[in-house]
PDB file of C-alpha atoms in Angstrom:
ATOM      1  CA  MET A   1      -8.666  25.104  -8.171  1.00  0.00           C
ATOM      2  CA  ASN A   2      -5.573  25.423 -10.344  1.00  0.00           C
ATOM      3  CA  MET A   3      -3.432  22.675 -11.899  1.00  0.00           C
ATOM      4  CA  GLU A   4      -0.315  23.460  -9.816  1.00  0.00           C
ATOM      5  CA  THR A   5      -3.096  22.537  -6.537  1.00  0.00           C
ATOM      6  CA  ILE A   6      -4.173  19.214  -8.026  1.00  0.00           C
ATOM      7  CA  ARG A   7      -0.654  18.186  -9.012  1.00  0.00           C
ATOM      8  CA  ALA A   8       0.558  19.121  -5.335  1.00  0.00           C
ATOM      9  CA  PHE A   9      -2.514  17.115  -3.994  1.00  0.00           C
ATOM     10  CA  PHE A  10      -1.647  13.919  -6.190  1.00  0.00           C
ATOM     11  CA  GLY A  11       2.058  14.361  -4.919  1.00  0.00           C
ATOM     12  CA  TRP A  12       1.452  14.220  -1.611  1.00  0.00           C
ATOM     13  CA  MET A  13      -0.763  11.106  -2.410  1.00  0.00           C
ATOM     14  CA  VAL A  14       2.139   9.306  -4.022  1.00  0.00           C
ATOM     15  CA  ALA A  15       4.287  10.227  -0.896  1.00  0.00           C
ATOM     16  CA  ILE A  16       1.884   9.011   1.687  1.00  0.00           C
ATOM     17  CA  HIS A  17       0.833   5.688  -0.188  1.00  0.00           C
ATOM     18  CA  LEU A  18       4.389   4.732  -0.587  1.00  0.00           C
ATOM     19  CA  VAL A  19       5.033   5.460   2.817  1.00  0.00           C
ATOM     20  CA  LEU A  20       2.178   3.150   3.719  1.00  0.00           C
ATOM     21  CA  TYR A  21       2.968   0.631   1.312  1.00  0.00           C
ATOM     22  CA  VAL A  22       6.557   0.385   2.216  1.00  0.00           C
ATOM     23  CA  TRP A  23       5.552   0.196   6.036  1.00  0.00           C
ATOM     24  CA  SER A  24       3.066  -2.829   5.183  1.00  0.00           C
ATOM     25  CA  ALA A  25       5.371  -4.676   3.217  1.00  0.00           C
ATOM     26  CA  VAL A  26       8.229  -4.085   5.968  1.00  0.00           C
ATOM     27  CA  MET A  27       5.524  -5.011   8.690  1.00  0.00           C
ATOM     28  CA  CYS A  28       4.402  -8.116   6.419  1.00  0.00           C
ATOM     29  CA  ILE A  29       8.393  -9.352   6.537  1.00  0.00           C
ATOM     30  CA  VAL A  30       9.320  -8.478   9.962  1.00  0.00           C
ATOM     31  CA  ALA A  31       6.248  -9.353  11.910  1.00  0.00           C
ATOM     32  CA  ARG A  32       5.163 -12.578   9.717  1.00  0.00           C
ATOM     33  CA  ASN A  33       5.193 -15.063  12.784  1.00  0.00           C
ATOM     34  CA  TYR A  34       3.318 -12.435  15.101  1.00  0.00           C
ATOM     35  CA  ILE A  35       0.806 -11.927  12.222  1.00  0.00           C
ATOM     36  CA  GLN A  36       0.648 -15.505  11.454  1.00  0.00           C
ATOM     37  CA  HIS A  37       0.176 -16.281  15.057  1.00  0.00           C
ATOM     38  CA  LYS A  38      -2.657 -13.685  15.995  1.00  0.00           C
ATOM     39  CA  HIS A  39      -4.880 -14.361  12.881  1.00  0.00           C
ATOM     40  CA  GLY A  40      -4.413 -17.883  12.862  1.00  0.00           C
ATOM     41  CA  LYS A  41      -6.065 -17.953  16.510  1.00  0.00           C
ATOM     42  CA  TRP A  42      -8.688 -15.231  15.730  1.00  0.00           C
ATOM     43  CA  PHE A  43      -9.876 -16.451  12.557  1.00  0.00           C
ATOM     44  CA  GLY A  44      -8.790 -20.230  12.135  1.00  0.00           C
ATOM     45  CA  LEU A  45      -6.243 -19.647   9.467  1.00  0.00           C
ATOM     46  CA  THR A  46      -3.503 -21.372   8.388  1.00  0.00           C
ATOM     47  CA  PRO A  47       0.215 -19.905   8.059  1.00  0.00           C
ATOM     48  CA  GLU A  48       0.065 -20.456   4.232  1.00  0.00           C
ATOM     49  CA  ALA A  49      -3.322 -18.852   3.948  1.00  0.00           C
ATOM     50  CA  ILE A  50      -2.231 -16.069   5.916  1.00  0.00           C
ATOM     51  CA  ASN A  51       1.191 -15.777   3.797  1.00  0.00           C
ATOM     52  CA  ALA A  52      -1.424 -16.083   0.626  1.00  0.00           C
ATOM     53  CA  PHE A  53      -3.561 -13.213   1.662  1.00  0.00           C
ATOM     54  CA  LEU A  54      -0.682 -10.982   2.690  1.00  0.00           C
ATOM     55  CA  TYR A  55       0.851 -11.599  -0.658  1.00  0.00           C
ATOM     56  CA  GLY A  56      -2.379 -10.880  -2.359  1.00  0.00           C
ATOM     57  CA  TYR A  57      -2.949  -7.729  -0.023  1.00  0.00           C
ATOM     58  CA  LEU A  58       0.304  -6.117  -0.966  1.00  0.00           C
ATOM     59  CA  GLY A  59       0.082  -6.878  -4.681  1.00  0.00           C
ATOM     60  CA  LEU A  60      -3.403  -5.357  -4.765  1.00  0.00           C
ATOM     61  CA  TYR A  61      -2.201  -2.138  -2.905  1.00  0.00           C
ATOM     62  CA  LYS A  62       0.856  -1.822  -5.315  1.00  0.00           C
ATOM     63  CA  VAL A  63      -1.739  -2.182  -8.380  1.00  0.00           C
ATOM     64  CA  LEU A  64      -4.132   0.431  -7.149  1.00  0.00           C
ATOM     65  CA  PHE A  65      -1.613   2.586  -5.947  1.00  0.00           C
ATOM     66  CA  LEU A  66       0.348   2.623  -9.790  1.00  0.00           C
ATOM     67  CA  VAL A  67      -3.367   3.114 -11.316  1.00  0.00           C
ATOM     68  CA  LEU A  68      -5.134   5.509  -9.297  1.00  0.00           C
ATOM     69  CA  VAL A  69      -2.243   7.565  -7.518  1.00  0.00           C
ATOM     70  CA  PHE A  70       1.012   7.148  -9.257  1.00  0.00           C
ATOM     71  CA  VAL A  71       0.103   7.252 -12.689  1.00  0.00           C
ATOM     72  CA  PRO A  72      -2.446  10.401 -12.750  1.00  0.00           C
ATOM     73  CA  TRP A  73       0.308  12.351 -10.809  1.00  0.00           C
ATOM     74  CA  LEU A  74       2.734  11.213 -13.645  1.00  0.00           C
ATOM     75  CA  ALA A  75       0.459  12.577 -16.029  1.00  0.00           C
ATOM     76  CA  LEU A  76      -0.035  16.029 -14.558  1.00  0.00           C
ATOM     77  CA  LEU A  77       3.865  16.239 -14.165  1.00  0.00           C
ATOM     78  CA  LEU A  78       3.902  15.473 -17.731  1.00  0.00           C
ATOM     79  CA  LEU A  79       1.313  17.981 -18.559  1.00  0.00           C
ATOM     80  CA  GLY A  80       2.564  20.963 -17.033  1.00  0.00           C
TER      81      GLY A  80
END
């Protein structure tokens, strides 16, 4: 496996995870009432708890995306 293949692999990972993150964020904004209703009914959670969970989920996803996917891809771009 050469450097160009690894760089392309991480590039596709960045693209896929960026689309998933943006889709998740949009769904959390657009479908917030639906999510609160369903999860409140299924798990007995309050809307405030669901909002806190969604905020934490998006924050954790963003940090993991940056650390595990974007920074290695950027480093590979800078190396070659």
